[in-house]
Amino acid sequence: MRPVLFLDVDGPLNPFAAKPKPPGFVEHKFRIRGWSRRHPLRMWLNPGHGTALLDAAGNAELVWATTWGHQANTMVGPAIGLPTLPAVDCANVDSGWKFDAVARYAGPRPLVWLDDDFDLYPAARDAFLARRDGMVTHLVRVDPRTGITDVHLAAVREHLK
């Protein structure tokens, strides 16, 4: 079975909590429907992350797991050099946060997931991990002050061996 590498935007790719902007990241301003017309959404993205993620993913299917949904393909992906990717529908998640949607998408396949919010929903996280007992499942926590680093990419490669 082909493994899946799930990818969140805010935190892992956009280190929104960083002070100052981390080295290698470039400021982008996006105009998004529903966002202020006068004040576009400011994000920091590392243009090298696209290639690095594709390399780390190897044969795994790279999938957005973000409330950005398919908008990640039109804004974030091109800014970091990622092709169009499938997206898990995380826009209207219930008390299971993203866990239920990710579980449905992955099915029994091995998965690795880069996100910064796993610990905000401990009951949902623990239930997700319990349902995946016996299936390869690795949650790689990314600090929203640093974004994805070489350490995270090495963890992805190790877990996807």
mmCIF file of C-alpha atoms in Angstrom:
data_model
loop_
_atom_site.group_PDB
_atom_site.id
_atom_site.type_symbol
_atom_site.label_atom_id
_atom_site.label_comp_id
_atom_site.label_asym_id
_atom_site.label_seq_id
_atom_site.Cartn_x
_atom_site.Cartn_y
_atom_site.Cartn_z
ATOM 1 C CA MET A 1 0.000 0.000 0.000
ATOM 2 C CA ARG A 2 1.243 3.441 -0.901
ATOM 3 C CA PRO A 3 1.787 5.530 2.247
ATOM 4 C CA VAL A 4 0.374 9.016 2.709
ATOM 5 C CA LEU A 5 2.178 12.156 3.882
ATOM 6 C CA PHE A 6 -0.340 14.708 5.199
ATOM 7 C CA LEU A 7 0.673 18.358 5.286
ATOM 8 C CA ASP A 8 -0.794 21.304 7.184
ATOM 9 C CA VAL A 9 -0.166 24.894 6.051
ATOM 10 C CA ASP A 10 -0.287 27.234 9.049
ATOM 11 C CA GLY A 11 2.443 26.274 11.478
ATOM 12 C CA PRO A 12 4.435 23.794 9.361
ATOM 13 C CA LEU A 13 4.737 25.809 6.137
ATOM 14 C CA ASN A 14 3.806 29.226 7.507
ATOM 15 C CA PRO A 15 5.565 29.678 10.870
ATOM 16 C CA PHE A 16 3.053 32.300 12.003
ATOM 17 C CA ALA A 17 4.367 32.378 15.598
ATOM 18 C CA ALA A 18 7.979 33.149 14.602
ATOM 19 C CA LYS A 19 9.538 36.355 15.845
ATOM 20 C CA PRO A 20 11.373 37.388 13.667
ATOM 21 C CA LYS A 21 10.839 35.649 10.347
ATOM 22 C CA PRO A 22 12.979 32.482 10.196
ATOM 23 C CA PRO A 23 15.928 32.374 7.754
ATOM 24 C CA GLY A 24 15.030 31.140 4.286
ATOM 25 C CA PHE A 25 11.379 32.218 4.489
ATOM 26 C CA VAL A 26 9.897 34.797 2.136
ATOM 27 C CA GLU A 27 6.927 37.033 2.921
ATOM 28 C CA HIS A 28 3.836 36.573 0.734
ATOM 29 C CA LYS A 29 0.585 38.532 0.795
ATOM 30 C CA PHE A 30 -2.527 36.688 -0.331
ATOM 31 C CA ARG A 31 -5.931 38.145 -1.086
ATOM 32 C CA ILE A 32 -8.452 35.597 0.048
ATOM 33 C CA ARG A 33 -12.222 35.687 -0.259
ATOM 34 C CA GLY A 34 -13.686 36.581 3.116
ATOM 35 C CA TRP A 35 -10.420 38.203 4.249
ATOM 36 C CA SER A 36 -9.907 41.953 4.572
ATOM 37 C CA ARG A 37 -9.571 43.693 1.202
ATOM 38 C CA ARG A 38 -7.346 46.362 2.717
ATOM 39 C CA HIS A 39 -5.113 43.952 4.603
ATOM 40 C CA PRO A 40 -4.134 40.832 2.670
ATOM 41 C CA LEU A 41 -3.152 37.725 4.582
ATOM 42 C CA ARG A 42 0.580 37.822 5.283
ATOM 43 C CA MET A 43 2.418 34.504 5.282
ATOM 44 C CA TRP A 44 6.036 33.421 5.446
ATOM 45 C CA LEU A 45 6.873 30.521 3.152
ATOM 46 C CA ASN A 46 10.158 28.822 2.372
ATOM 47 C CA PRO A 47 10.550 28.351 -1.418
ATOM 48 C CA GLY A 48 12.756 25.296 -0.810
ATOM 49 C CA HIS A 49 10.076 23.384 1.089
ATOM 50 C CA GLY A 50 8.294 22.092 -2.015
ATOM 51 C CA THR A 51 11.289 20.194 -3.357
ATOM 52 C CA ALA A 52 12.325 19.096 0.141
ATOM 53 C CA LEU A 53 8.846 17.699 0.869
ATOM 54 C CA LEU A 54 8.638 15.876 -2.451
ATOM 55 C CA ASP A 55 12.071 14.370 -1.823
ATOM 56 C CA ALA A 56 11.176 13.352 1.747
ATOM 57 C CA ALA A 57 7.844 11.880 0.627
ATOM 58 C CA GLY A 58 9.528 9.571 -1.874
ATOM 59 C CA ASN A 59 6.809 7.176 -3.068
ATOM 60 C CA ALA A 60 4.225 8.447 -0.544
ATOM 61 C CA GLU A 61 1.176 10.374 -1.700
ATOM 62 C CA LEU A 62 1.494 13.990 -0.535
ATOM 63 C CA VAL A 63 -1.908 15.361 0.596
ATOM 64 C CA TRP A 64 -3.048 18.677 2.070
ATOM 65 C CA ALA A 65 -4.616 18.304 5.549
ATOM 66 C CA THR A 66 -5.484 21.938 6.173
ATOM 67 C CA THR A 67 -8.496 24.195 6.462
ATOM 68 C CA TRP A 68 -7.072 25.882 3.370
ATOM 69 C CA GLY A 69 -8.416 22.896 1.418
ATOM 70 C CA HIS A 70 -7.867 23.158 -2.329
ATOM 71 C CA GLN A 71 -6.942 26.844 -1.962
ATOM 72 C CA ALA A 72 -3.570 25.552 -0.810
ATOM 73 C CA ASN A 73 -3.067 24.394 -4.413
ATOM 74 C CA THR A 74 -3.659 27.850 -5.870
ATOM 75 C CA MET A 75 -1.717 29.943 -3.372
ATOM 76 C CA VAL A 76 0.650 28.067 -1.073
ATOM 77 C CA GLY A 77 1.714 25.219 -3.380
ATOM 78 C CA PRO A 78 2.896 27.437 -6.253
ATOM 79 C CA ALA A 79 4.813 29.676 -3.830
ATOM 80 C CA ILE A 80 6.919 26.729 -2.622
ATOM 81 C CA GLY A 81 7.055 24.690 -5.828
ATOM 82 C CA LEU A 82 4.515 21.961 -5.086
ATOM 83 C CA PRO A 83 2.304 20.503 -7.811
ATOM 84 C CA THR A 84 -1.457 20.293 -7.356
ATOM 85 C CA LEU A 85 -2.129 17.880 -4.494
ATOM 86 C CA PRO A 86 -5.257 16.144 -3.242
ATOM 87 C CA ALA A 87 -6.813 17.855 -0.219
ATOM 88 C CA VAL A 88 -8.627 16.331 2.740
ATOM 89 C CA ASP A 89 -11.837 18.250 3.454
ATOM 90 C CA CYS A 90 -11.018 19.916 6.774
ATOM 91 C CA ALA A 91 -13.154 23.045 6.364
ATOM 92 C CA ASN A 92 -16.183 21.849 8.329
ATOM 93 C CA VAL A 93 -14.645 19.470 10.823
ATOM 94 C CA ASP A 94 -16.561 18.534 13.953
ATOM 95 C CA SER A 95 -15.253 17.676 17.411
ATOM 96 C CA GLY A 96 -12.851 15.192 15.781
ATOM 97 C CA TRP A 97 -10.879 18.146 14.409
ATOM 98 C CA LYS A 98 -8.999 16.889 11.292
ATOM 99 C CA PHE A 99 -8.446 13.403 12.676
ATOM 100 C CA ASP A 100 -11.622 11.814 11.304
ATOM 101 C CA ALA A 101 -11.137 13.257 7.803
ATOM 102 C CA VAL A 102 -7.489 12.144 7.706
ATOM 103 C CA ALA A 103 -8.433 8.663 8.936
ATOM 104 C CA ARG A 104 -11.077 8.325 6.213
ATOM 105 C CA TYR A 105 -8.660 9.447 3.499
ATOM 106 C CA ALA A 106 -5.774 7.245 4.618
ATOM 107 C CA GLY A 107 -7.811 4.131 5.346
ATOM 108 C CA PRO A 108 -5.393 1.350 6.366
ATOM 109 C CA ARG A 109 -2.421 2.893 4.552
ATOM 110 C CA PRO A 110 0.682 3.942 6.475
ATOM 111 C CA LEU A 111 0.650 7.648 7.244
ATOM 112 C CA VAL A 112 2.930 10.424 8.379
ATOM 113 C CA TRP A 113 1.409 13.789 9.231
ATOM 114 C CA LEU A 114 3.118 17.187 9.660
ATOM 115 C CA ASP A 115 1.035 19.551 11.816
ATOM 116 C CA ASP A 116 1.376 21.914 14.760
ATOM 117 C CA ASP A 117 -1.972 21.333 16.480
ATOM 118 C CA PHE A 118 -2.061 17.662 17.528
ATOM 119 C CA ASP A 119 -1.933 18.514 21.226
ATOM 120 C CA LEU A 120 -4.848 20.980 21.073
ATOM 121 C CA TYR A 121 -7.272 18.068 20.725
ATOM 122 C CA PRO A 122 -5.866 15.333 22.976
ATOM 123 C CA ALA A 123 -9.058 13.259 23.230
ATOM 124 C CA ALA A 124 -9.556 13.272 19.449
ATOM 125 C CA ARG A 125 -5.844 12.530 18.909
ATOM 126 C CA ASP A 126 -5.889 9.619 21.324
ATOM 127 C CA ALA A 127 -9.063 8.177 19.749
ATOM 128 C CA PHE A 128 -7.497 8.530 16.287
ATOM 129 C CA LEU A 129 -4.339 6.726 17.405
ATOM 130 C CA ALA A 130 -6.390 3.994 19.094
ATOM 131 C CA ARG A 131 -8.393 3.408 15.876
ATOM 132 C CA ARG A 132 -5.132 3.164 13.940
ATOM 133 C CA ASP A 133 -3.600 0.664 16.346
ATOM 134 C CA GLY A 134 -1.545 -1.797 14.309
ATOM 135 C CA MET A 135 -1.300 0.596 11.338
ATOM 136 C CA VAL A 136 1.827 2.659 10.698
ATOM 137 C CA THR A 137 0.953 6.141 12.003
ATOM 138 C CA HIS A 138 3.402 8.929 12.815
ATOM 139 C CA LEU A 139 2.365 12.396 13.948
ATOM 140 C CA VAL A 140 5.271 14.789 13.411
ATOM 141 C CA ARG A 141 4.760 17.905 15.513
ATOM 142 C CA VAL A 142 6.043 21.126 13.966
ATOM 143 C CA ASP A 143 6.624 24.194 16.109
ATOM 144 C CA PRO A 144 4.776 27.195 14.574
ATOM 145 C CA ARG A 145 7.739 29.354 15.629
ATOM 146 C CA THR A 146 10.118 27.480 13.311
ATOM 147 C CA GLY A 147 8.044 25.792 10.625
ATOM 148 C CA ILE A 148 9.337 22.644 8.959
ATOM 149 C CA THR A 149 13.054 22.076 9.559
ATOM 150 C CA ASP A 150 15.578 19.502 8.394
ATOM 151 C CA VAL A 151 14.820 17.539 11.582
ATOM 152 C CA HIS A 152 11.153 17.201 10.555
ATOM 153 C CA LEU A 153 12.090 16.170 7.029
ATOM 154 C CA ALA A 154 14.503 13.551 8.393
ATOM 155 C CA ALA A 155 11.670 12.199 10.595
ATOM 156 C CA VAL A 156 9.395 11.968 7.546
ATOM 157 C CA ARG A 157 12.030 10.058 5.584
ATOM 158 C CA GLU A 158 12.674 7.710 8.511
ATOM 159 C CA HIS A 159 8.991 6.966 9.071
ATOM 160 C CA LEU A 160 8.313 6.398 5.364
ATOM 161 C CA LYS A 161 11.115 3.809 4.929
#
